[in-house]
Coordinates of C-alpha atoms in Angstrom, one line a residue:
M317 CA 121.9 29.6 -103.7
D318 CA 118.8 31.8 -104.4
R319 CA 117.0 28.7 -105.4
I320 CA 117.8 27.0 -102.1
I321 CA 116.7 30.1 -100.1
R322 CA 113.4 30.3 -102.0
L323 CA 112.7 26.5 -101.5
G324 CA 113.6 26.8 -97.8
G325 CA 111.2 29.7 -97.4
A326 CA 108.4 27.8 -99.2
L327 CA 108.9 24.8 -96.9
L328 CA 108.9 27.1 -93.9
L329 CA 105.6 28.6 -94.9
T330 CA 104.1 25.1 -95.6
T331 CA 105.3 24.0 -92.2
L332 CA 103.8 27.0 -90.4
L333 CA 100.4 26.5 -92.0
A334 CA 100.2 22.7 -91.9
A335 CA 98.1 20.8 -89.4
C336 CA 99.4 17.9 -87.4
G337 CA 98.2 15.1 -89.7
G338 CA 99.2 16.6 -93.0
G339 CA 102.4 18.5 -92.0
G340 CA 104.2 19.9 -89.0
G341 CA 104.6 23.1 -87.2
G342 CA 108.4 23.3 -87.2
G343 CA 111.1 24.5 -89.5
S344 CA 114.5 23.2 -90.3
S345 CA 116.6 20.6 -88.7
G346 CA 120.1 19.5 -89.2
G347 CA 122.2 17.6 -91.6
S348 CA 123.4 14.1 -90.9
G349 CA 126.7 12.5 -90.8
A350 CA 125.0 9.4 -89.5
G351 CA 124.6 7.8 -92.9
G352 CA 121.8 6.9 -95.2
S353 CA 119.4 4.1 -95.2
S354 CA 120.1 0.5 -94.2
G355 CA 120.8 -0.4 -97.8
G356 CA 122.7 1.2 -100.7
A357 CA 125.9 3.1 -100.8
A358 CA 125.1 5.1 -97.7
S359 CA 125.0 2.0 -95.6
S360 CA 128.6 1.1 -96.2
A361 CA 129.8 4.7 -96.3
G362 CA 128.0 5.8 -93.2
A363 CA 127.8 2.8 -90.9
A364 CA 130.9 3.4 -89.0
A365 CA 130.1 7.1 -88.4
A366 CA 126.5 6.3 -87.5
S367 CA 127.5 4.1 -84.6
S368 CA 127.3 6.7 -81.9
S369 CA 129.4 5.6 -79.0
S370 CA 127.3 4.6 -76.0
K371 CA 127.4 6.8 -72.9
P372 CA 129.4 5.0 -70.1
G373 CA 127.1 3.3 -67.7
A374 CA 124.4 2.2 -70.0
S375 CA 124.6 -1.5 -70.9
V376 CA 122.2 -3.1 -73.3
P377 CA 122.4 -6.8 -74.4
A378 CA 122.3 -7.6 -78.0
P379 CA 118.7 -8.4 -79.0
A380 CA 117.9 -11.9 -80.2
P381 CA 117.9 -12.3 -84.0
L382 CA 114.8 -13.0 -86.0
A383 CA 113.5 -16.5 -85.8
A384 CA 114.0 -18.8 -88.7
G385 CA 111.5 -17.9 -91.4
E386 CA 110.4 -14.7 -89.6
A387 CA 110.1 -11.7 -91.9
A388 CA 112.3 -8.7 -91.2
P389 CA 110.5 -5.4 -90.6
S390 CA 110.3 -3.1 -93.5
E391 CA 112.8 -0.3 -93.7
A392 CA 110.0 2.3 -93.5
D393 CA 108.4 0.8 -90.4
A394 CA 111.8 0.2 -88.7
V395 CA 112.5 4.0 -89.2
R396 CA 109.1 4.7 -87.7
F397 CA 109.7 2.4 -84.8
L398 CA 113.0 4.0 -83.9
T399 CA 111.5 7.4 -84.2
Q400 CA 108.9 6.4 -81.6
A401 CA 111.1 4.3 -79.3
S402 CA 114.4 6.2 -79.4
F403 CA 115.7 9.7 -80.0
G404 CA 116.1 9.0 -83.7
P405 CA 117.2 6.4 -86.2
T406 CA 120.8 5.8 -87.1
V407 CA 122.2 3.4 -89.7
R408 CA 123.5 1.0 -87.0
D409 CA 120.2 1.0 -85.0
L410 CA 118.2 0.5 -88.1
A411 CA 120.2 -2.5 -89.1
V412 CA 119.9 -4.0 -85.6
V413 CA 116.1 -3.5 -85.5
R414 CA 115.7 -5.1 -89.0
G415 CA 117.8 -8.0 -88.0
S416 CA 116.1 -8.7 -84.6
G417 CA 112.5 -7.5 -85.1
F418 CA 110.6 -5.0 -82.9
R419 CA 109.7 -7.2 -80.0
N420 CA 113.3 -8.6 -79.6
W421 CA 114.6 -5.1 -79.7
L422 CA 112.2 -4.0 -77.0
V423 CA 113.0 -7.0 -74.8
A424 CA 116.8 -6.2 -75.0
Q425 CA 116.2 -2.5 -74.2
M426 CA 114.1 -3.5 -71.2
M427 CA 116.9 -5.7 -69.9
A428 CA 119.4 -2.8 -70.1
A429 CA 121.2 -1.9 -67.0
G430 CA 120.3 1.7 -67.7
D431 CA 122.1 5.0 -67.3
N432 CA 123.2 6.5 -64.0
Y433 CA 123.3 10.3 -64.1
S434 CA 126.1 12.0 -62.2
A435 CA 125.7 12.4 -58.4
Y436 CA 125.6 16.1 -58.3
S437 CA 126.7 17.8 -55.0
T438 CA 124.3 18.2 -52.2
A439 CA 126.4 21.0 -50.7
V440 CA 123.8 23.6 -51.4
H441 CA 121.7 22.0 -48.6
T442 CA 124.4 20.6 -46.3
T443 CA 126.7 23.5 -45.7
G444 CA 124.6 25.4 -43.2
L445 CA 125.3 28.7 -45.0
K446 CA 122.7 31.3 -45.6
D447 CA 124.0 32.2 -49.0
F448 CA 125.8 29.2 -50.5
C449 CA 127.1 31.0 -53.6
A450 CA 128.5 33.9 -51.6
E451 CA 130.0 32.0 -48.7
Y452 CA 130.8 28.5 -49.7
G453 CA 134.6 28.3 -49.8
A454 CA 135.3 24.7 -51.0
F455 CA 134.5 25.0 -54.7
P456 CA 136.5 22.6 -56.8
S457 CA 137.7 25.4 -59.0
E458 CA 137.3 29.1 -59.7
Y459 CA 134.9 28.3 -62.4
Y460 CA 132.4 26.7 -60.0
R461 CA 132.7 29.7 -57.6
K462 CA 131.9 32.1 -60.4
N463 CA 129.1 29.9 -61.8
C464 CA 127.8 28.7 -58.5
W465 CA 124.1 29.1 -59.2
Q466 CA 124.2 27.5 -62.6
E467 CA 126.3 24.5 -61.5
Y468 CA 124.6 23.8 -58.1
Y469 CA 121.1 25.2 -58.2
S470 CA 119.9 25.1 -61.9
A471 CA 119.0 22.3 -64.2
E472 CA 121.6 23.3 -66.8
P473 CA 124.2 20.7 -65.9
L474 CA 121.5 18.0 -65.8
S475 CA 120.2 19.2 -69.2
R476 CA 123.8 18.8 -70.6
E477 CA 123.8 15.2 -69.4
F478 CA 120.3 14.6 -70.7
Y479 CA 121.3 15.5 -74.3
V480 CA 124.5 13.5 -74.1
S481 CA 122.5 10.5 -73.0
A482 CA 119.8 11.1 -75.7
L483 CA 122.5 11.4 -78.3
S484 CA 124.8 8.5 -77.4
G485 CA 123.2 6.5 -74.6
A486 CA 122.6 2.8 -75.5
D487 CA 119.4 2.7 -73.3
Q488 CA 117.4 4.7 -75.8
L489 CA 114.0 3.3 -74.9
R490 CA 114.5 4.0 -71.2
Q491 CA 115.6 7.6 -71.9
R492 CA 112.6 8.2 -74.2
V493 CA 110.1 6.8 -71.7
A494 CA 111.6 8.8 -68.8
L495 CA 111.2 12.0 -70.9
A496 CA 107.6 11.2 -71.4
L497 CA 107.1 10.4 -67.7
G498 CA 108.8 13.6 -66.7
Q499 CA 106.2 15.5 -68.7
I500 CA 103.3 13.8 -66.9
F501 CA 104.8 13.8 -63.4
V502 CA 106.3 17.3 -63.6
V503 CA 109.0 18.7 -61.3
S504 CA 110.5 22.0 -62.5
N505 CA 113.6 24.0 -61.9
S506 CA 111.2 27.0 -61.9
E507 CA 110.5 26.1 -58.2
V508 CA 113.0 23.5 -57.2
S509 CA 116.5 24.9 -56.7
G510 CA 119.1 22.2 -56.3
T511 CA 120.7 20.4 -59.3
Y512 CA 121.1 17.2 -57.3
G513 CA 117.4 17.1 -56.4
L514 CA 116.4 17.5 -60.0
R515 CA 118.9 14.8 -61.0
D516 CA 117.6 12.4 -58.3
Y517 CA 114.0 12.9 -59.5
H518 CA 114.9 12.2 -63.1
Q519 CA 117.0 9.2 -62.1
M520 CA 114.0 7.9 -60.2
L521 CA 111.9 8.2 -63.4
L522 CA 114.6 6.4 -65.4
D523 CA 114.7 3.6 -62.8
Q524 CA 110.9 3.3 -62.8
S525 CA 110.5 3.4 -66.5
F526 CA 110.2 -0.4 -66.8
G527 CA 108.7 -1.0 -63.3
N528 CA 105.1 -0.7 -62.2
V529 CA 102.8 2.3 -62.2
R530 CA 101.9 1.7 -58.5
E531 CA 105.6 1.8 -57.6
L532 CA 106.0 4.9 -59.7
L533 CA 103.2 6.7 -57.9
G534 CA 104.8 5.8 -54.6
A535 CA 108.3 7.0 -55.7
V536 CA 106.8 10.2 -57.0
S537 CA 104.8 10.9 -53.9
R538 CA 107.7 10.3 -51.5
N539 CA 110.2 12.2 -53.5
P540 CA 111.3 15.4 -51.6
A541 CA 111.8 17.5 -54.8
M542 CA 108.2 16.7 -55.8
A543 CA 107.1 17.4 -52.2
D544 CA 108.7 20.8 -52.3
Y545 CA 107.4 21.6 -55.8
L546 CA 103.8 20.8 -54.9
N547 CA 103.8 21.7 -51.2
L548 CA 103.4 18.2 -49.7
V549 CA 106.3 18.6 -47.4
N550 CA 105.9 19.9 -43.8
N551 CA 102.1 19.8 -44.0
E552 CA 100.7 19.9 -40.4
K553 CA 97.7 17.9 -39.5
A554 CA 95.5 20.9 -38.7
A555 CA 95.9 22.8 -41.9
P556 CA 97.3 20.9 -44.9
N557 CA 98.1 22.5 -48.3
E558 CA 95.9 20.9 -51.0
N559 CA 98.2 21.4 -53.9
F560 CA 99.8 17.9 -54.1
A561 CA 96.5 16.2 -53.3
R562 CA 94.8 17.9 -56.2
E563 CA 97.5 17.4 -58.8
L564 CA 98.0 13.8 -57.7
M565 CA 94.5 13.1 -58.9
Q566 CA 94.1 15.6 -61.7
L567 CA 97.4 15.2 -63.5
F568 CA 99.2 12.1 -62.1
S569 CA 96.5 9.4 -62.1
I570 CA 92.8 9.7 -62.9
G571 CA 92.1 13.1 -64.4
L572 CA 89.1 15.3 -64.0
C573 CA 86.4 13.3 -65.8
E574 CA 85.2 9.7 -65.6
L575 CA 86.5 7.8 -68.6
T576 CA 85.6 4.6 -70.4
A577 CA 88.4 2.0 -70.9
D578 CA 89.1 3.4 -74.3
G579 CA 89.6 7.0 -73.1
R580 CA 86.3 8.5 -74.0
L581 CA 84.1 10.5 -71.7
A582 CA 81.8 8.1 -69.7
G583 CA 78.2 8.9 -70.6
G584 CA 79.4 11.4 -73.3
S585 CA 80.0 14.3 -71.0
C586 CA 82.3 15.2 -68.2
R587 CA 81.3 13.6 -64.9
P588 CA 83.8 14.7 -62.3
T589 CA 86.0 12.0 -60.8
Y590 CA 86.3 13.8 -57.5
D591 CA 85.1 17.0 -55.8
N592 CA 86.8 19.5 -53.5
N593 CA 85.8 17.5 -50.5
I594 CA 87.8 14.6 -51.7
V595 CA 90.8 17.0 -52.3
R596 CA 90.5 18.0 -48.7
E597 CA 90.2 14.4 -47.5
V598 CA 93.3 13.3 -49.4
A599 CA 95.2 16.4 -48.2
F600 CA 94.5 15.5 -44.6
A601 CA 95.5 11.8 -45.3
L602 CA 98.9 13.0 -46.6
T603 CA 99.9 15.1 -43.7
G604 CA 103.0 14.4 -41.5
W605 CA 105.9 14.3 -43.9
T606 CA 109.1 16.2 -43.8
Y607 CA 112.4 16.3 -45.6
P608 CA 114.9 13.5 -45.2
A609 CA 117.6 14.0 -42.6
G610 CA 120.8 15.7 -43.9
G611 CA 119.9 19.2 -44.7
V612 CA 121.3 22.2 -42.8
S613 CA 119.7 25.6 -42.4
A614 CA 121.3 28.8 -41.2
W615 CA 118.3 29.3 -39.1
G616 CA 118.4 25.8 -37.6
S617 CA 115.5 23.4 -37.6
S618 CA 111.9 24.4 -37.1
G619 CA 110.5 22.0 -34.6
W620 CA 109.5 18.8 -36.4
K621 CA 110.3 20.2 -39.9
N622 CA 113.7 19.2 -41.3
P623 CA 115.6 21.7 -43.4
T624 CA 115.4 21.4 -47.2
Y625 CA 117.2 18.3 -48.4
Y626 CA 116.4 16.4 -51.7
R627 CA 118.3 13.2 -51.4
G628 CA 116.4 10.1 -50.3
Q629 CA 112.7 9.9 -49.5
L630 CA 110.4 11.9 -47.3
L631 CA 110.5 11.2 -43.5
A632 CA 107.2 10.4 -41.7
V633 CA 106.4 12.3 -38.5
P634 CA 103.4 10.5 -37.0
A635 CA 102.8 13.3 -34.4
Q636 CA 101.9 15.7 -37.3
H637 CA 99.7 13.2 -39.2
D638 CA 95.9 13.5 -39.2
T639 CA 94.6 10.0 -38.1
A640 CA 90.9 10.6 -38.6
E641 CA 88.8 8.4 -40.9
R642 CA 88.9 9.9 -44.5
S643 CA 87.2 9.3 -47.8
L644 CA 89.3 8.0 -50.7
P645 CA 89.1 8.7 -54.4
G646 CA 86.6 6.3 -56.0
G647 CA 84.4 5.9 -53.0
G648 CA 86.5 3.9 -50.5
K649 CA 87.3 4.7 -46.9
L650 CA 90.5 5.1 -44.9
G651 CA 89.8 3.9 -41.4
G652 CA 90.9 6.0 -38.4
G653 CA 94.1 5.4 -36.5
H654 CA 96.5 5.1 -39.4
T655 CA 100.1 6.0 -39.8
P656 CA 101.4 8.4 -42.5
A657 CA 102.7 5.5 -44.6
Q658 CA 99.4 3.5 -44.2
A659 CA 97.4 6.6 -45.3
M660 CA 99.6 7.4 -48.3
D661 CA 99.5 3.7 -49.4
A662 CA 95.7 3.7 -49.1
V663 CA 95.4 6.9 -51.2
L664 CA 97.7 5.5 -53.9
N665 CA 96.1 2.1 -53.9
A666 CA 92.7 3.7 -54.4
L667 CA 94.0 5.7 -57.4
F668 CA 95.9 2.7 -58.8
Q669 CA 92.7 0.6 -58.8
H670 CA 90.5 3.4 -60.2
P671 CA 89.2 2.6 -63.7
N672 CA 90.4 5.9 -65.0
I673 CA 94.1 5.5 -64.5
A674 CA 94.7 3.0 -67.3
P675 CA 93.2 5.1 -70.1
F676 CA 94.4 8.4 -68.5
I677 CA 98.0 7.5 -68.3
G678 CA 98.0 5.1 -71.3
K679 CA 96.7 7.7 -73.7
Q680 CA 99.2 10.3 -72.6
L681 CA 102.1 7.9 -73.1
I682 CA 100.7 7.1 -76.6
Q683 CA 100.7 10.8 -77.3
H684 CA 104.3 11.3 -76.2
L685 CA 105.6 8.2 -78.1
V686 CA 103.5 7.6 -81.2
T687 CA 100.5 9.8 -82.1
S688 CA 98.6 12.8 -80.7
N689 CA 95.2 11.5 -81.7
P690 CA 95.1 7.7 -81.0
S691 CA 91.8 5.9 -81.8
P692 CA 89.7 4.8 -78.9
A693 CA 90.4 1.2 -79.9
Y694 CA 94.2 1.8 -79.5
V695 CA 93.7 3.4 -76.1
G696 CA 91.5 0.5 -75.1
R697 CA 94.1 -2.1 -76.0
V698 CA 96.7 -0.2 -74.0
S699 CA 94.3 -0.1 -71.1
Q700 CA 93.9 -3.8 -71.3
A701 CA 97.6 -4.3 -71.2
F702 CA 97.7 -2.0 -68.1
A703 CA 95.0 -4.2 -66.4
S704 CA 96.5 -7.6 -67.4
G705 CA 100.2 -6.7 -67.0
T706 CA 101.1 -8.3 -70.3
A707 CA 101.2 -7.5 -74.0
F708 CA 102.8 -9.4 -76.9
G709 CA 104.3 -11.8 -74.3
I710 CA 106.0 -9.0 -72.5
G711 CA 105.3 -8.1 -68.8
S712 CA 105.0 -9.7 -65.4
G713 CA 101.2 -10.3 -65.4
Q714 CA 100.8 -7.7 -62.7
R715 CA 98.4 -4.8 -63.1
G716 CA 100.3 -1.6 -64.1
D717 CA 103.4 -3.3 -65.5
M718 CA 105.2 -0.6 -67.4
K719 CA 106.9 -3.1 -69.8
A720 CA 103.5 -4.4 -70.8
I721 CA 102.2 -0.9 -71.3
I722 CA 105.1 0.2 -73.4
A723 CA 105.0 -3.0 -75.5
A724 CA 101.3 -2.5 -76.1
I725 CA 101.9 1.1 -77.3
L726 CA 104.8 0.4 -79.6
L727 CA 103.8 -3.0 -81.0
D728 CA 100.1 -2.1 -81.6
S729 CA 98.8 -2.2 -85.2
E730 CA 98.1 1.5 -85.0
A731 CA 101.8 2.2 -84.3
R732 CA 103.2 -0.3 -86.9
G733 CA 102.9 -0.4 -90.6
D734 CA 104.7 0.7 -93.8
S735 CA 102.4 3.6 -94.5
K736 CA 100.4 6.0 -92.3
S737 CA 98.3 8.1 -94.6
A738 CA 95.5 9.1 -92.3
T739 CA 95.5 12.9 -91.8
D740 CA 94.9 12.6 -88.1
Y741 CA 98.0 10.4 -87.5
G742 CA 101.3 11.5 -86.0
R743 CA 102.7 14.1 -83.7
L744 CA 104.9 17.2 -84.0
R745 CA 108.4 16.5 -82.8
E746 CA 108.7 18.4 -79.6
P747 CA 111.9 20.5 -79.2
A748 CA 113.8 18.0 -77.0
Q749 CA 113.1 15.2 -79.4
F750 CA 113.9 17.4 -82.4
I751 CA 117.2 18.6 -81.0
A752 CA 118.3 15.1 -79.9
G753 CA 117.2 13.7 -83.3
L754 CA 119.1 16.4 -85.1
L755 CA 122.3 15.6 -83.2
R756 CA 122.0 11.9 -83.8
A757 CA 121.2 12.4 -87.5
M758 CA 124.3 14.6 -87.9
N759 CA 126.5 12.1 -86.1
T760 CA 127.3 14.9 -83.7
S761 CA 129.9 14.9 -81.1
S762 CA 128.4 17.0 -78.3
D763 CA 128.8 17.9 -74.6
G764 CA 125.1 18.7 -74.4
A765 CA 125.6 22.4 -73.6
G766 CA 123.7 25.2 -75.1
F767 CA 120.3 23.5 -75.2
Y768 CA 119.0 24.9 -71.9
Y769 CA 119.7 28.6 -71.6
W770 CA 119.8 29.5 -75.3
W771 CA 118.3 26.9 -77.6
G772 CA 115.9 25.5 -75.0
E773 CA 114.5 29.0 -74.4
E774 CA 114.3 29.7 -78.2
F775 CA 112.3 26.4 -78.7
G776 CA 110.1 26.9 -75.6
Q777 CA 111.4 23.7 -73.9
A778 CA 114.3 24.1 -71.6
I779 CA 114.3 20.6 -70.3
F780 CA 113.6 20.1 -66.6
N781 CA 112.2 23.7 -66.4
A782 CA 108.6 23.5 -67.4
N783 CA 106.6 26.6 -66.8
S784 CA 104.1 24.8 -64.5
V785 CA 103.0 21.4 -63.3
F786 CA 100.9 21.3 -66.5
N787 CA 104.2 20.7 -68.4
F788 CA 105.5 22.7 -71.4
Y789 CA 102.3 21.9 -73.3
P790 CA 99.0 20.3 -72.4
P791 CA 97.9 16.9 -73.9
D792 CA 94.6 18.4 -75.2
F793 CA 95.9 21.5 -77.0
P794 CA 93.5 22.0 -80.0
L795 CA 94.6 22.5 -83.6
A796 CA 92.7 25.4 -84.9
G797 CA 90.2 24.6 -87.6
T798 CA 90.1 20.9 -86.8
S799 CA 88.7 18.5 -84.3
L800 CA 92.2 17.2 -83.5
V801 CA 94.7 17.9 -80.7
G802 CA 98.4 18.7 -81.3
P803 CA 100.0 19.0 -77.8
A804 CA 103.5 20.2 -78.9
F805 CA 101.9 22.8 -81.1
A806 CA 101.1 24.8 -78.0
I807 CA 104.7 25.9 -77.9
E808 CA 105.2 26.2 -81.6
N809 CA 105.1 29.6 -83.2
P810 CA 106.9 31.6 -85.9
N811 CA 109.8 32.3 -83.5
S812 CA 110.3 28.7 -82.4
T813 CA 109.9 27.5 -86.0
L814 CA 112.7 29.8 -87.1
A815 CA 114.8 28.5 -84.2
R816 CA 114.6 25.0 -85.8
Y817 CA 116.0 26.5 -89.0
N818 CA 118.6 28.4 -87.1
L819 CA 119.9 25.4 -85.2
S820 CA 120.1 23.4 -88.4
N821 CA 122.0 26.3 -90.0
R822 CA 124.3 26.6 -87.1
M823 CA 125.2 22.9 -87.1
L824 CA 125.7 22.6 -90.8
Y825 CA 127.2 26.0 -91.9
W826 CA 128.7 27.5 -88.8
N827 CA 130.7 24.6 -87.3
G828 CA 128.2 23.8 -84.7
L829 CA 128.2 25.1 -81.1
A830 CA 131.5 26.4 -79.7
A831 CA 132.8 24.9 -76.4
G832 CA 131.7 26.8 -73.3
G833 CA 133.8 27.7 -70.4
F834 CA 132.9 24.8 -68.1
P835 CA 135.5 22.1 -67.3
G836 CA 135.5 19.4 -70.0
A837 CA 133.5 21.5 -72.5
S838 CA 133.8 20.4 -76.1
G839 CA 130.9 22.0 -77.9
S840 CA 128.8 20.3 -80.5
T841 CA 130.2 19.4 -83.9
A842 CA 128.5 17.6 -86.7
D843 CA 130.2 15.1 -89.0
I844 CA 128.7 14.7 -92.5
S845 CA 131.8 13.2 -94.1
S846 CA 130.3 9.7 -94.6
W847 CA 127.8 11.2 -97.0
L848 CA 130.3 12.8 -99.3
P849 CA 130.8 9.8 -101.6
L850 CA 127.1 9.9 -102.4
A851 CA 127.1 13.5 -103.6
D852 CA 127.9 12.7 -107.3
N853 CA 124.2 11.8 -107.9
A854 CA 121.8 14.4 -106.4
S855 CA 118.8 12.1 -106.7
S856 CA 120.5 9.2 -105.0
L857 CA 121.9 11.3 -102.2
V858 CA 118.4 12.7 -101.4
S859 CA 116.9 9.2 -101.6
E860 CA 119.3 7.8 -99.1
I861 CA 118.9 10.6 -96.6
E862 CA 115.1 10.5 -97.1
R863 CA 114.9 6.8 -96.3
L864 CA 116.5 7.3 -93.0
L865 CA 114.7 10.4 -91.8
V866 CA 111.2 10.5 -93.5
T867 CA 108.9 7.6 -92.9
G868 CA 106.7 7.1 -96.0
G869 CA 108.9 9.4 -98.1
L870 CA 108.5 13.0 -99.3
P871 CA 105.8 14.2 -101.7
A872 CA 107.0 14.1 -105.2
D873 CA 106.9 17.9 -105.7
I874 CA 109.0 18.6 -102.5
R875 CA 111.4 15.8 -103.3
S876 CA 111.9 17.1 -106.9
G877 CA 112.5 20.6 -105.6
I878 CA 115.1 19.4 -103.1
V879 CA 116.9 17.3 -105.8
D880 CA 117.0 20.4 -108.1
A881 CA 118.4 22.5 -105.2
V882 CA 121.1 19.9 -104.5
A883 CA 122.0 19.5 -108.1
A884 CA 122.3 23.3 -108.4
W885 CA 125.8 22.9 -106.9
P886 CA 127.8 22.1 -110.0
V887 CA 130.4 19.3 -110.1
S888 CA 133.9 20.7 -110.0
S889 CA 137.2 19.1 -111.0
T890 CA 139.2 21.7 -109.1
S891 CA 137.5 21.7 -105.7
S892 CA 135.6 19.2 -103.5
S893 CA 133.5 21.8 -101.7
W894 CA 130.6 21.1 -104.0
R895 CA 130.2 17.7 -102.4
T896 CA 129.9 19.3 -98.9
E897 CA 127.4 21.8 -100.2
R898 CA 125.3 19.2 -101.8
V899 CA 125.1 17.1 -98.6
R900 CA 124.4 20.3 -96.5
T901 CA 121.6 21.3 -98.9
A902 CA 120.0 17.9 -98.9
F903 CA 119.9 17.6 -95.1
Y904 CA 118.9 21.2 -94.5
L905 CA 115.9 20.9 -96.8
I906 CA 114.8 17.4 -95.9
L907 CA 114.8 18.2 -92.2
A908 CA 113.0 21.5 -92.9
S909 CA 110.1 19.6 -94.6
P910 CA 106.7 19.1 -92.8
E911 CA 107.2 15.4 -93.4
Y912 CA 110.2 15.4 -91.1
Q913 CA 108.8 17.9 -88.5
V914 CA 105.8 15.7 -87.9
Q915 CA 106.7 12.3 -86.6
R916 CA 104.7 9.7 -88.6

């Protein structure tokens, strides 16, 4: 055991000191009951356990098989692909991808019916009570009365559902893309109080994940939770708040500086895409919107302003809309005499046609799915897919087609390949991806609880509760001592690194997470039983787990140390516990390695 502790500590130190390309910034992860690679003994031993049951509601057709004579993807690249396009490989999914090919898998995922999150109660905004938690008398049970704020106002119930979907949802690609979109188009529980509103916003992102960027901009801009979060709602024509107008341009569409199609600064320096006058012009153009009908306030309505209500889309109030001629981003003009809807469409159309939007949004999606430092050529190819609406035969041919953009990102030569040895390639697994991947790798049965208030806070990423509209971390966070960026490293520190180890330890050695007190709680329990038959041979056990979890394999010295630590548990003829300890050790140390912490 001392050997294992020493090795784990060495890996932790290596992880903390490593840069994005050569190692990660995290610590340990969990053990897997999911099974080993797609071949060998682990495949047959773990295949059944690895087949995580799909969450009800998500329906994905079986992908078409490889064409006759078409080569199957390599095992390493299939693992890399599933790491990018899902919340982590499983034996079953690996076999499906290798039997269908990357493109066919994407097409099937894009045809998925998709997941529908629970329709959380709107009672917080429809009872007419000043203090809902104190006065609302129709709670379904005593639990909900005592935990009113958590269950009706916070993102905690939605976080539970998010992790269940990430763990067992069949629509993995949609879930992964929606997470990325939610970190670009941020709405946060830090300002928006209403579980149903946060749910409806995330559901909108899920529904728009394979749509069109223009439609996405419209859905985001008319969403009442976003309008509340960034002060678009109830803006009077005489004195509009500029917050949404500014962030719509800075964060949601074109960014601060003029860009070339490949994402580089036009002219080699920052030339502003807009000035404060344009912010004012857009703010005036977006006046005259209030909440949808349905909300009730203890103080009644305030003239034209509806009470807070997050279900549906914003309601236009023409009398409160500024109708003057206004300048648009990119140099166009909005003629006078327009309606609120006409003005919003004009603003969004101008942003959608702006040359910056393709590289600005495309590069961030690459960073969330594939690598933190994509080459300009990679960004340029994704921008071309944005403009043409098609990539690799996927897409409608319409500008801004999300299917084409995603295909361009995931099928690009810079994303695919057996080996990625460049030191600037890869991305640190952000906490939400790390947690979900850990659960999938361990074949965990989970109710999704515990990853918001406790573990989410420990990791620095309580999902749906970003600290600001700038997300949990910025896309340009610099890696000290390098010219690289490592976005997720912004929330990685010794404490959050140790949290990765602690969660792994909890799942492997302390029976997971206990069930909480909410109705239907089951906790989170890992199942590593399918790996036990492989424990006789320490080297083979490590190899099978390594194939599934570490694309490109472990360095020889780290792998040798892990094999030695696994073999340190002696074979016993009187007890079977040595098998369990070998599997635990193998998973704990492999998932602790920088090669796992950094997605490559």
